[in-house]
Amino acid sequence: MALSRFWGLFLIHIALFSSLCFAEDPFVTYDFVVSYITASPLGVPQQVIAINDKFPGPTINATTNYNVVVNVRNKLDESLLMHWSGIQQRRSSWQDGLPGTNCPIPPKWNWTYQFQVKDQIGSFFYFPSLHFQRAAGGFGSFIINNREIIPIPFDTPDGDITILIGDWYTRNHTALRKALDDGKALGMPDGVLINGKGPYRYNDTLVPDGIEYETINVHPGRTYRLRVHNVGISTSLNFRIQSHNLLLAETEGSYTVQQNYTSLDIHVGQSYSFLLTTDQNASSDYYIVASARFVNESQWKRVTGVAVLRYSNSKGKAAGPLPDPPQDEFDKTFSMNQARSIRWNVSASGARPNPQGSFRYGSINVTDIYVLRNKPPETIDGKRRATLSGISFVNPATPIRLADQFKLKGVYKLDFPTKPLTGPPKMETSVINGTYRGFMEVILQNNDTKMHTYHMSGYAFFVVGMDYGEWSENSRGTYNKWDGIARSTTQVYPGAWTAILISLDNVGVWNIRTENLDSWYLGQETYVRVVNPEATNKTELPMPDNALFCGSLSKLQKPQDVSSLATSIVDGRSRLLFTVLMIASTLFLIYR
C-alpha cells in the first residue's frame, strides 16, 4: 500500500513539474563541436570553420519564449565566442557571446550557453565573433517561430528554406587577419557563396569547372518562405531569382508591410524573409543570384553567387545570361528609396497578441542623443585603425560586464562622446552611458567611401530616417514616426546618414558596431552600458554559474577537465533527470 502510494505521489509530482517546466518555457538543446575542416567552395582547398563537421552550421529552431541551450566544444587552435546576432538576450547580456560581455572559450574547452528567446520571432543567424573567424565560416541560421496562439500575417507556407549568402576569400581567416594587422586592405573577394557553395557554371570563362553549387528544390504551385541572410565580410549583395517576384514579409524579427520586389539589396549582417510563389512554367531551372553592389561591376563579375531553383517538373538546366541587377550606376537614390520602402506592419502581431504598432515609438520623448560618425581607416600610434566618432575601440582584457560585477576600476571609461571628437583620433575603451528606460536617438553618419551596416545587440531599434549629406537638426523633419521598421541591423550609405531610435529597457552591456568585418576588427565599435539603479533579478539575471574568468580575474578561473565532457555539459534533459531523481528519493524517504 505504501509503495503504491509512493508511486502515485511520485507520478503526480512529475506531472506537476513537467507542466511547470515545459508548458511555460520549453527547452531546445544543441551540441556544437566547432572545428576546422578542409573544403573547396570556390575550387581551391582551404581551411574553413565547421560545426559538427558541417559548413555552414546547423539551423537553431526555436519558438517564442523557448529556452535555448547550446553546448559549444571549441576544437579550434584559438579562443572562441559564439554570437547570436539579433537575439536580444533579454535580461542576460552574459550570453551575448562578445568580448565586452564574455571571456572567450579557450581551445579544447567546452562552454554552455543558455538563454531565453523572450518575446521574439523571426529570422536571425549566429557566428563566431573573435579573431576574424566569421571569414572562415562557423555561421548558421537561427529561426524563432510564432507561438501557435499568435497568427502569422500570411498563409502558412508550404516550406521553409534558409539561404546564407556572403562574399568569400580563398585565403584563410588568419591570413586575412594578418593583412589587416599589417595595415593592408583585403582587396576584392574571390567570390560569393550561397549556403557554403560556389557558383553554378553559368559562364565558362568566369566559373571554373567542378565547383559544387547549391540547388533549391521546389514543387510548382506552392509558396515557400525564404530566409535570406548576408553572413559575409564587407560586400552588399543584390538578391534575385530569375522570373520570380520576392514578396517581402519579415526582417530580423519584425513583420513588414508585404510588397513585391524583383530584387533586394541585402547588406552585411542583414536578414530578410520572402514569400516565393512557384508560378512559372518550369521550361528550365531558374538562377538564384547574389551579386556585389556599389562596386565597379565590370571588375567584380566573378564576385557573384549563383545557385539553382529547380521545380520538380523542370524541363532542363538553367542557361543563358543571369537576370540583370538594378541599372542604377548613375542613380544613387534607387537603393536608398528601396530601403525606405521597407515598412513595419503595424497591424500584425509579432511575438505578442497585440499589434506591433501598439508601441507608438514616434510619440516618446528622446532622452539621449548620440551622433556616431565614421571615416576611412586612419593611422593611430603607427597602426591602421577604424574609428567611430574619432575613437577606435580597444577590447579590455576583462570584459566590461564582468568588471562591473566585481566592481573593478580602470577597465573602461564611461565617457563616449555624444558628438564626434574634433581632435586627433585615439584608441580607447570608451563606453556609452545609457539611461535605463531612456529613449535614445542615434545618428549614424557614414563619411567613409564604402557602404556600412551597423548592428546593436540587445535591442530592435526603429529606423526612422536616412538621406545623403550631413545630418542636421532639421533632418528630424523627415523622420518616419509611424511605421519605420524595427530591426537590429541597418545600412548607412556612403556620404549619408541613418537615424535610429532605441528604447533602453534591456539592462546589460550591449555592443554597437559596424558589421563590415574588416572595420569592426580594426576598432569601429563601442558598447552601451544600461544599468538599473535598483539591482533586481527582474531586470537582469545573475551571473551564470559557469561564467568564465579572464584578464584581471583570471585567478578565479578553475581548470576544466577537457578529457571528460560528460561532467561539463549540463542541458535541460540533465536538469530534468536530476530533479526527477531528487523527487523520487525524497518521496521514498517519506513513504518507505
Coordinates of C-alpha atoms in Angstrom, one line a residue:
M1 CA 0.0 0.0 0.0
A2 CA 2.8 2.4 1.0
L3 CA 4.6 1.5 -2.2
S4 CA 1.6 2.2 -4.4
R5 CA 1.0 5.5 -2.6
F6 CA 4.7 6.4 -3.2
W7 CA 4.4 5.8 -6.9
G8 CA 1.1 7.7 -7.2
L9 CA 2.5 10.7 -5.5
F10 CA 5.7 10.4 -7.5
L11 CA 3.8 10.5 -10.8
I12 CA 1.7 13.5 -9.6
H13 CA 4.9 15.4 -8.7
I14 CA 6.4 14.6 -12.0
A15 CA 3.3 15.7 -13.9
L16 CA 3.2 19.0 -12.0
F17 CA 7.0 19.5 -12.5
S18 CA 6.7 18.8 -16.2
S19 CA 3.8 21.1 -16.7
L20 CA 5.6 23.9 -14.8
C21 CA 8.9 23.5 -16.8
F22 CA 7.7 22.6 -20.2
A23 CA 4.3 24.1 -20.7
E24 CA 5.6 27.5 -19.8
D25 CA 9.2 27.6 -21.1
P26 CA 10.3 24.5 -23.1
F27 CA 13.9 23.8 -23.8
V28 CA 15.7 23.1 -27.1
T29 CA 19.2 21.8 -26.8
Y30 CA 22.1 21.8 -29.3
D31 CA 25.6 20.4 -29.2
F32 CA 28.1 22.4 -31.3
V33 CA 31.5 20.9 -31.9
V34 CA 33.5 23.8 -33.6
S35 CA 36.4 22.6 -35.6
Y36 CA 38.4 23.1 -38.8
I37 CA 37.7 21.1 -41.9
T38 CA 39.1 21.3 -45.4
A39 CA 36.7 22.5 -48.1
S40 CA 36.9 23.9 -51.6
P41 CA 33.8 26.2 -52.0
L42 CA 35.5 28.1 -54.8
G43 CA 37.5 25.2 -56.2
V44 CA 40.6 25.9 -54.0
P45 CA 41.2 23.7 -50.9
Q46 CA 41.2 25.8 -47.8
Q47 CA 40.6 25.7 -44.0
V48 CA 37.1 26.5 -43.0
I49 CA 35.3 26.5 -39.6
A50 CA 32.6 23.9 -39.4
I51 CA 30.1 23.0 -36.7
N52 CA 29.6 19.3 -36.2
D53 CA 31.6 18.8 -39.4
K54 CA 29.1 20.9 -41.4
F55 CA 29.7 24.1 -43.3
P56 CA 27.5 26.2 -42.8
G57 CA 26.5 25.1 -39.4
P58 CA 23.1 23.6 -38.3
T59 CA 19.9 25.7 -38.0
I60 CA 18.8 26.5 -34.5
N61 CA 15.0 26.2 -34.5
A62 CA 13.0 27.6 -31.5
T63 CA 9.7 29.2 -30.7
T64 CA 8.9 32.5 -28.8
N65 CA 10.0 32.2 -25.1
Y66 CA 11.8 28.9 -25.5
N67 CA 14.9 28.4 -23.6
V68 CA 17.9 27.6 -25.9
V69 CA 20.8 25.6 -24.6
V70 CA 23.9 25.4 -26.8
N71 CA 26.9 23.3 -25.6
V72 CA 29.9 24.6 -27.5
R73 CA 33.0 22.5 -27.7
N74 CA 36.0 24.5 -29.0
K75 CA 38.2 22.3 -31.1
L76 CA 40.0 25.2 -32.9
D77 CA 43.5 26.2 -32.1
E78 CA 42.4 29.6 -30.8
S79 CA 39.8 31.0 -28.4
L80 CA 36.2 31.3 -29.4
L81 CA 32.9 33.0 -28.7
M82 CA 29.6 32.4 -30.4
H83 CA 27.4 35.4 -31.0
W84 CA 23.6 35.1 -31.6
S85 CA 23.1 38.1 -33.9
G86 CA 19.7 39.8 -33.4
I87 CA 18.8 37.6 -30.4
Q88 CA 18.0 40.2 -27.7
Q89 CA 19.2 38.2 -24.7
R90 CA 16.6 39.9 -22.5
R91 CA 18.0 40.4 -19.0
S92 CA 21.1 38.4 -19.9
S93 CA 23.9 40.1 -21.8
W94 CA 26.0 37.4 -20.1
Q95 CA 25.0 35.1 -23.0
D96 CA 25.7 37.5 -25.9
G97 CA 29.0 36.0 -26.9
L98 CA 31.0 39.2 -27.5
P99 CA 34.3 40.2 -25.8
G100 CA 32.6 43.1 -23.9
T101 CA 30.4 40.6 -22.0
N102 CA 32.1 37.2 -22.1
C103 CA 35.6 35.8 -21.6
P104 CA 36.5 33.6 -24.6
I105 CA 36.2 29.8 -24.6
P106 CA 39.8 28.5 -24.6
P107 CA 40.9 25.8 -27.2
K108 CA 39.8 22.3 -26.2
W109 CA 37.3 23.7 -23.7
N110 CA 33.5 23.4 -23.5
W111 CA 31.1 26.1 -22.5
T112 CA 27.3 26.0 -22.4
Y113 CA 25.2 29.0 -23.4
Q114 CA 21.7 29.1 -22.0
F115 CA 19.2 31.9 -22.9
Q116 CA 15.6 32.6 -23.5
V117 CA 14.3 33.9 -26.8
K118 CA 11.9 36.2 -24.9
D119 CA 9.2 38.0 -26.9
Q120 CA 10.9 37.4 -30.2
I121 CA 10.0 35.9 -33.6
G122 CA 11.8 35.9 -36.9
S123 CA 14.9 35.2 -38.9
F124 CA 18.5 35.6 -37.5
F125 CA 21.9 33.9 -37.6
Y126 CA 24.8 33.1 -35.4
F127 CA 28.6 33.3 -36.0
P128 CA 31.9 33.2 -34.2
S129 CA 32.8 36.8 -33.0
L130 CA 36.5 36.7 -32.3
H131 CA 39.7 36.7 -34.4
F132 CA 38.1 37.4 -37.8
Q133 CA 36.7 33.8 -37.6
R134 CA 33.4 34.7 -39.4
A135 CA 35.5 35.0 -42.6
A136 CA 36.2 31.2 -42.3
G137 CA 32.6 30.1 -41.5
G138 CA 31.2 28.9 -38.3
F139 CA 27.9 30.6 -39.1
G140 CA 24.3 29.2 -39.3
S141 CA 20.7 30.4 -39.2
F142 CA 18.6 30.9 -36.1
I143 CA 14.8 30.7 -36.5
I144 CA 12.2 31.8 -33.9
N145 CA 8.7 30.6 -34.8
N146 CA 5.5 32.2 -33.6
R147 CA 3.6 30.5 -30.8
E148 CA 0.5 28.7 -32.1
I149 CA -1.8 31.2 -30.4
I150 CA -0.3 34.1 -32.4
P151 CA -1.3 34.0 -36.1
I152 CA 1.3 34.9 -38.7
P153 CA 0.2 37.6 -41.2
F154 CA 0.2 35.3 -44.2
D155 CA -0.9 31.8 -45.1
T156 CA 1.3 29.1 -43.7
P157 CA 4.0 28.5 -46.3
D158 CA 4.4 25.0 -47.9
G159 CA 8.1 25.0 -46.9
D160 CA 10.8 27.0 -45.1
I161 CA 14.1 27.5 -46.8
T162 CA 17.3 29.1 -45.4
I163 CA 19.7 30.8 -47.8
L164 CA 23.0 32.1 -46.5
I165 CA 24.8 34.5 -48.9
G166 CA 28.2 36.2 -48.4
D167 CA 31.4 37.3 -50.0
W168 CA 34.3 34.9 -49.6
Y169 CA 38.1 34.8 -49.8
T170 CA 40.2 31.7 -50.6
R171 CA 42.8 32.9 -48.1
N172 CA 42.4 31.6 -44.5
H173 CA 41.0 33.9 -41.9
T174 CA 44.4 34.0 -40.2
A175 CA 46.0 35.4 -43.4
L176 CA 43.2 38.0 -43.8
R177 CA 43.7 39.0 -40.2
K178 CA 47.5 39.3 -40.7
A179 CA 46.9 41.6 -43.7
L180 CA 44.8 43.9 -41.6
D181 CA 47.3 43.8 -38.8
D182 CA 50.0 44.8 -41.4
G183 CA 48.0 47.8 -42.4
K184 CA 46.7 46.4 -45.7
A185 CA 43.3 46.4 -47.2
L186 CA 41.7 43.0 -48.0
G187 CA 41.0 43.8 -51.6
M188 CA 38.3 42.3 -53.8
P189 CA 36.8 39.0 -52.6
D190 CA 37.3 35.8 -54.6
G191 CA 33.6 35.1 -54.9
V192 CA 30.2 34.8 -53.2
L193 CA 29.0 31.7 -51.6
I194 CA 25.3 30.5 -51.3
N195 CA 24.8 28.1 -48.5
G196 CA 28.6 27.5 -48.4
K197 CA 28.9 26.6 -52.0
G198 CA 30.3 28.3 -55.1
P199 CA 28.6 29.5 -58.2
Y200 CA 26.7 27.4 -60.8
R201 CA 28.7 27.4 -64.0
Y202 CA 26.6 29.9 -65.9
N203 CA 29.7 31.2 -67.7
D204 CA 32.6 29.0 -68.7
T205 CA 35.0 31.9 -68.6
L206 CA 34.1 33.3 -65.1
V207 CA 33.3 30.0 -63.3
P208 CA 35.8 27.1 -63.4
D209 CA 34.5 23.5 -63.9
G210 CA 33.9 21.2 -61.0
I211 CA 32.6 23.7 -58.4
E212 CA 29.7 22.4 -56.2
Y213 CA 26.7 24.7 -56.3
E214 CA 23.5 24.9 -54.3
T215 CA 20.2 23.6 -55.7
I216 CA 16.9 24.6 -54.1
N217 CA 14.2 22.0 -54.9
V218 CA 10.6 23.1 -55.0
H219 CA 7.2 22.0 -56.3
P220 CA 5.1 24.0 -58.7
G221 CA 2.0 25.9 -57.5
R222 CA 3.3 26.4 -53.9
T223 CA 4.5 29.2 -51.7
Y224 CA 7.8 28.9 -49.8
R225 CA 9.3 31.1 -47.1
L226 CA 12.9 32.0 -48.0
R227 CA 15.0 33.3 -45.1
V228 CA 18.0 35.1 -46.6
H229 CA 21.0 36.2 -44.6
N230 CA 24.1 38.1 -45.7
V231 CA 26.7 36.5 -43.5
G232 CA 29.7 37.9 -45.5
I233 CA 32.6 40.1 -44.7
S234 CA 32.0 43.5 -46.2
T235 CA 30.1 43.3 -49.5
S236 CA 26.5 44.4 -50.0
L237 CA 24.7 41.9 -52.3
N238 CA 21.7 42.2 -54.6
F239 CA 19.5 39.1 -54.2
R240 CA 17.2 38.0 -57.0
I241 CA 15.6 34.9 -58.5
Q242 CA 15.1 34.7 -62.3
S243 CA 11.5 35.2 -63.4
H244 CA 10.1 35.3 -59.9
N245 CA 8.9 38.1 -57.5
L246 CA 10.1 38.2 -53.9
L247 CA 7.2 39.2 -51.6
L248 CA 8.9 40.7 -48.5
A249 CA 7.3 39.6 -45.3
E250 CA 9.7 39.9 -42.3
T251 CA 13.1 41.3 -41.4
E252 CA 15.1 40.5 -38.2
G253 CA 12.1 39.9 -36.0
S254 CA 9.6 42.4 -37.5
Y255 CA 6.8 41.6 -39.9
T256 CA 6.8 44.1 -42.8
V257 CA 4.2 45.6 -45.0
Q258 CA 4.1 43.0 -47.7
Q259 CA 5.3 44.2 -51.1
N260 CA 6.9 42.6 -54.2
Y261 CA 10.5 43.1 -55.3
T262 CA 12.2 41.8 -58.4
S263 CA 15.4 42.1 -56.4
L264 CA 16.5 43.5 -53.0
D265 CA 19.9 44.8 -51.7
I266 CA 20.9 42.8 -48.6
H267 CA 23.7 44.4 -46.7
V268 CA 26.3 42.6 -44.5
G269 CA 24.6 41.2 -41.3
Q270 CA 21.0 41.7 -42.6
S271 CA 18.3 39.1 -42.7
Y272 CA 15.0 39.0 -44.7
S273 CA 12.1 36.6 -45.2
F274 CA 10.5 36.5 -48.6
L275 CA 7.4 34.6 -49.8
L276 CA 8.2 32.9 -53.1
T277 CA 5.4 31.5 -55.2
T278 CA 6.4 28.9 -57.7
D279 CA 4.1 30.0 -60.5
Q280 CA 6.4 29.7 -63.6
N281 CA 6.2 27.1 -66.4
A282 CA 9.5 25.3 -65.4
S283 CA 10.7 25.3 -69.0
S284 CA 14.1 25.2 -67.3
D285 CA 15.7 25.7 -63.9
Y286 CA 16.0 29.3 -62.7
Y287 CA 19.0 31.2 -61.5
I288 CA 19.3 32.4 -57.9
V289 CA 21.7 35.3 -57.8
A290 CA 23.6 37.3 -55.2
S291 CA 25.9 39.8 -56.8
A292 CA 28.1 42.6 -55.5
R293 CA 26.7 46.1 -55.2
F294 CA 28.2 49.6 -55.2
V295 CA 31.4 48.4 -57.0
N296 CA 32.8 48.5 -60.5
E297 CA 30.7 45.7 -61.8
S298 CA 32.8 45.1 -64.8
Q299 CA 35.8 44.3 -62.5
W300 CA 33.7 42.4 -59.9
K301 CA 31.9 40.0 -62.2
R302 CA 33.4 36.9 -60.6
V303 CA 32.1 38.2 -57.2
T304 CA 28.7 36.7 -57.9
G305 CA 27.0 33.8 -56.2
V306 CA 24.7 31.7 -58.4
A307 CA 22.5 28.8 -57.2
V308 CA 19.7 27.0 -59.0
L309 CA 15.9 26.9 -58.2
R310 CA 14.7 23.6 -59.6
Y311 CA 11.0 22.8 -60.0
S312 CA 10.1 19.1 -59.6
N313 CA 8.8 19.3 -63.2
S314 CA 11.7 21.2 -64.6
K315 CA 12.4 20.5 -68.3
G316 CA 16.1 21.4 -68.3
K317 CA 19.1 23.1 -66.8
A318 CA 19.4 26.9 -66.3
A319 CA 21.2 28.5 -69.2
G320 CA 21.8 31.9 -70.7
P321 CA 22.7 35.2 -69.1
L322 CA 21.9 36.0 -65.4
P323 CA 18.9 38.2 -64.6
D324 CA 20.1 41.9 -64.6
P325 CA 20.9 43.7 -61.4
P326 CA 19.4 47.1 -60.8
Q327 CA 20.5 49.5 -63.5
D328 CA 21.4 52.4 -61.2
E329 CA 25.1 53.0 -61.7
F330 CA 24.4 56.7 -62.0
D331 CA 21.4 56.8 -59.7
K332 CA 22.5 56.7 -56.1
T333 CA 18.9 57.1 -54.8
F334 CA 17.5 53.8 -56.1
S335 CA 18.8 51.6 -53.4
M336 CA 18.0 54.1 -50.6
N337 CA 14.5 54.5 -51.8
Q338 CA 14.1 50.8 -51.8
A339 CA 15.4 50.7 -48.2
R340 CA 12.9 53.4 -47.3
S341 CA 10.1 51.4 -48.7
I342 CA 10.6 48.6 -46.1
R343 CA 7.9 49.5 -43.5
W344 CA 6.6 48.0 -40.3
N345 CA 3.4 46.1 -40.5
V346 CA 1.7 47.9 -37.6
S347 CA -1.5 45.8 -37.6
A348 CA 0.3 42.4 -37.5
S349 CA 1.0 40.6 -34.2
G350 CA 4.6 39.7 -33.6
A351 CA 5.7 37.7 -30.5
R352 CA 2.7 39.0 -28.5
P353 CA -1.0 39.1 -29.3
N354 CA -1.2 42.9 -29.5
P355 CA -0.3 44.5 -32.9
Q356 CA 3.3 45.5 -33.5
G357 CA 2.2 49.2 -34.0
S358 CA 0.7 49.4 -30.5
F359 CA 4.2 50.6 -29.4
R360 CA 4.0 54.2 -30.6
Y361 CA 7.7 55.0 -30.8
G362 CA 7.1 58.3 -32.6
S363 CA 5.4 59.9 -29.5
I364 CA 8.1 59.1 -27.0
N365 CA 10.4 61.9 -25.8
V366 CA 14.1 61.4 -26.6
T367 CA 16.4 61.4 -23.5
D368 CA 19.8 60.8 -25.1
I369 CA 21.3 61.8 -28.5
Y370 CA 24.5 60.4 -30.0
V371 CA 26.0 61.3 -33.4
L372 CA 28.3 58.4 -34.3
R373 CA 30.5 59.3 -37.3
N374 CA 32.9 57.1 -39.2
K375 CA 35.5 57.8 -41.7
P376 CA 38.0 55.8 -43.8
P377 CA 40.7 54.0 -41.7
E378 CA 43.4 56.2 -40.4
T379 CA 46.8 55.7 -38.6
I380 CA 46.8 55.9 -34.8
D381 CA 50.0 55.2 -32.9
G382 CA 51.5 53.8 -36.0
K383 CA 48.6 51.3 -36.6
R384 CA 45.9 51.3 -39.3
R385 CA 42.6 51.6 -37.3
A386 CA 38.9 52.3 -37.9
T387 CA 37.1 54.8 -35.7
L388 CA 33.6 55.8 -34.5
S389 CA 33.4 59.5 -33.6
G390 CA 37.2 59.7 -33.5
I391 CA 37.6 56.7 -31.1
S392 CA 39.0 53.3 -32.1
F393 CA 37.7 50.8 -29.6
V394 CA 40.1 48.6 -27.7
N395 CA 38.6 45.5 -26.2
P396 CA 39.6 45.2 -22.5
A397 CA 41.3 42.1 -21.1
T398 CA 38.5 41.9 -18.6
P399 CA 35.0 42.1 -20.2
I400 CA 33.0 45.2 -19.2
R401 CA 30.1 43.3 -17.7
L402 CA 32.4 41.2 -15.6
A403 CA 34.3 44.2 -14.4
D404 CA 31.1 45.8 -13.3
Q405 CA 30.1 42.6 -11.5
F406 CA 33.3 42.6 -9.4
K407 CA 33.5 46.4 -9.2
L408 CA 36.8 46.7 -10.9
K409 CA 38.1 50.1 -11.6
G410 CA 40.0 51.3 -14.7
V411 CA 38.8 48.6 -17.1
Y412 CA 36.9 51.1 -19.3
K413 CA 35.8 54.7 -19.4
L414 CA 32.1 55.7 -19.3
D415 CA 32.9 58.8 -21.5
F416 CA 32.0 58.1 -25.1
P417 CA 31.2 61.5 -26.6
T418 CA 27.7 62.5 -27.8
K419 CA 29.3 64.2 -30.8
P420 CA 32.4 63.2 -32.8
L421 CA 35.7 64.3 -31.4
T422 CA 37.3 67.3 -33.0
G423 CA 40.9 66.5 -32.1
P424 CA 43.1 63.7 -33.4
P425 CA 41.7 60.1 -33.2
K426 CA 42.6 57.9 -30.3
M427 CA 42.4 54.3 -29.1
E428 CA 40.3 53.9 -26.0
T429 CA 38.0 51.5 -24.2
S430 CA 35.3 54.2 -24.2
V431 CA 31.6 53.2 -23.5
I432 CA 28.3 55.0 -23.9
N433 CA 26.4 55.6 -20.6
G434 CA 22.9 54.6 -21.5
T435 CA 19.9 55.7 -19.4
Y436 CA 17.8 52.8 -18.2
R437 CA 14.3 53.2 -19.6
G438 CA 15.5 56.1 -21.6
F439 CA 14.8 56.7 -25.3
M440 CA 18.0 57.1 -27.3
E441 CA 18.4 58.7 -30.7
V442 CA 21.5 57.6 -32.6
I443 CA 22.5 59.2 -35.9
L444 CA 24.9 57.0 -37.9
Q445 CA 26.9 59.3 -40.2
N446 CA 28.9 57.4 -42.8
N447 CA 31.8 59.6 -44.0
D448 CA 33.6 56.6 -45.4
T449 CA 33.7 55.9 -49.2
K450 CA 32.0 52.5 -48.8
M451 CA 28.7 51.1 -47.6
H452 CA 28.5 50.2 -43.9
T453 CA 25.9 48.4 -41.9
Y454 CA 25.5 48.9 -38.1
H455 CA 24.2 46.4 -35.6
M456 CA 23.2 46.8 -32.0
S457 CA 22.9 43.9 -29.6
G458 CA 20.1 43.6 -27.0
Y459 CA 17.5 45.6 -29.0
A460 CA 15.5 46.1 -32.1
F461 CA 15.8 49.7 -33.0
F462 CA 13.5 51.8 -35.2
V463 CA 14.9 53.0 -38.5
V464 CA 13.3 56.4 -38.8
G465 CA 15.2 58.2 -41.5
M466 CA 18.1 58.1 -44.0
D467 CA 19.4 60.6 -46.5
Y468 CA 22.6 61.7 -48.3
G469 CA 24.7 64.5 -46.9
E470 CA 25.4 65.6 -43.3
W471 CA 22.7 65.1 -40.7
S472 CA 21.4 68.3 -39.0
E473 CA 18.7 69.2 -36.6
N474 CA 16.4 69.9 -39.5
S475 CA 16.7 66.3 -40.7
R476 CA 14.3 65.3 -38.0
G477 CA 11.5 66.8 -40.1
T478 CA 11.9 63.8 -42.5
Y479 CA 11.7 61.1 -39.8
N480 CA 9.1 58.4 -40.1
K481 CA 7.4 58.4 -36.8
W482 CA 4.7 55.8 -37.5
D483 CA 5.8 52.7 -39.3
G484 CA 9.6 52.8 -39.5
I485 CA 10.9 49.2 -39.5
A486 CA 12.2 47.7 -36.2
R487 CA 15.3 45.7 -36.7
S488 CA 18.8 45.1 -35.3
T489 CA 21.0 45.9 -38.4
T490 CA 20.7 48.9 -40.7
Q491 CA 22.6 50.1 -43.7
V492 CA 24.2 53.5 -43.9
Y493 CA 25.1 54.6 -47.5
P494 CA 28.5 56.3 -48.2
G495 CA 28.2 60.0 -47.7
A496 CA 24.9 59.6 -46.0
W497 CA 23.2 59.2 -42.6
T498 CA 20.7 56.9 -41.0
A499 CA 18.8 57.7 -37.8
I500 CA 17.6 55.1 -35.3
L501 CA 15.6 55.3 -32.1
I502 CA 16.2 52.8 -29.2
S503 CA 14.1 52.1 -26.2
L504 CA 16.7 51.3 -23.5
D505 CA 14.6 48.8 -21.5
N506 CA 17.1 45.9 -21.5
V507 CA 19.7 46.0 -18.7
G508 CA 23.2 44.9 -19.7
V509 CA 26.2 45.8 -21.8
W510 CA 25.4 46.0 -25.5
N511 CA 27.6 46.2 -28.5
I512 CA 27.0 48.7 -31.3
R513 CA 29.3 48.1 -34.2
T514 CA 29.8 48.1 -38.0
E515 CA 29.0 44.7 -39.4
N516 CA 31.8 45.2 -42.0
L517 CA 34.2 42.7 -40.6
D518 CA 37.4 44.4 -41.5
S519 CA 36.4 47.8 -40.0
W520 CA 34.9 46.0 -36.9
Y521 CA 38.2 44.2 -36.4
L522 CA 40.1 47.5 -36.7
G523 CA 38.0 49.1 -33.9
Q524 CA 34.8 50.6 -35.3
E525 CA 32.5 49.7 -32.4
T526 CA 31.6 50.6 -28.8
Y527 CA 29.3 49.4 -26.1
V528 CA 26.2 50.9 -24.5
R529 CA 26.0 50.2 -20.7
V530 CA 22.4 50.1 -19.4
V531 CA 22.2 49.8 -15.6
N532 CA 19.1 49.7 -13.4
P533 CA 20.0 51.7 -10.3
E534 CA 17.8 49.3 -8.3
A535 CA 19.6 45.9 -8.6
T536 CA 17.0 43.2 -9.1
N537 CA 16.8 39.8 -10.9
K538 CA 13.6 41.1 -12.5
T539 CA 15.6 43.3 -14.9
E540 CA 18.9 41.3 -15.1
L541 CA 19.6 37.7 -14.3
P542 CA 22.5 36.8 -12.0
M543 CA 25.9 36.0 -13.4
P544 CA 25.7 32.4 -14.7
D545 CA 27.3 29.7 -12.5
N546 CA 29.6 28.6 -15.4
A547 CA 30.9 32.1 -16.2
L548 CA 34.5 32.1 -17.4
F549 CA 37.1 34.4 -15.9
C550 CA 39.9 36.2 -17.7
G551 CA 42.0 39.4 -17.6
S552 CA 42.5 40.6 -14.0
L553 CA 40.0 38.0 -12.8
S554 CA 41.9 35.0 -14.3
K555 CA 42.9 33.7 -10.9
L556 CA 39.2 32.9 -10.3
Q557 CA 39.1 30.5 -13.2
K558 CA 39.2 26.8 -12.3
P559 CA 40.8 24.5 -14.8
Q560 CA 38.5 22.4 -16.9
D561 CA 38.8 18.7 -17.3
V562 CA 38.9 18.6 -21.1
S563 CA 39.1 14.8 -21.1
S564 CA 35.5 14.5 -19.8
L565 CA 32.7 16.4 -21.5
A566 CA 30.1 14.4 -19.5
T567 CA 30.7 16.4 -16.4
S568 CA 30.8 19.8 -18.1
I569 CA 27.7 19.6 -20.4
V570 CA 24.6 20.4 -18.5
D571 CA 21.4 20.7 -20.5
G572 CA 17.7 20.8 -20.0
R573 CA 17.5 17.0 -20.1
S574 CA 20.2 16.6 -17.4
R575 CA 18.4 19.0 -15.1
L576 CA 15.1 17.2 -15.6
L577 CA 16.7 13.8 -14.8
F578 CA 18.3 15.3 -11.7
T579 CA 15.1 16.8 -10.5
V580 CA 13.2 13.6 -11.2
L581 CA 15.7 11.6 -9.1
M582 CA 15.5 14.2 -6.3
I583 CA 11.7 14.0 -6.2
A584 CA 11.9 10.2 -6.2
S585 CA 14.4 10.0 -3.4
T586 CA 12.6 12.5 -1.2
L587 CA 9.2 10.7 -1.6
F588 CA 10.9 7.3 -1.0
L589 CA 12.4 8.6 2.3
I590 CA 9.0 9.9 3.4
Y591 CA 6.8 6.9 2.5
R592 CA 9.2 3.9 2.9

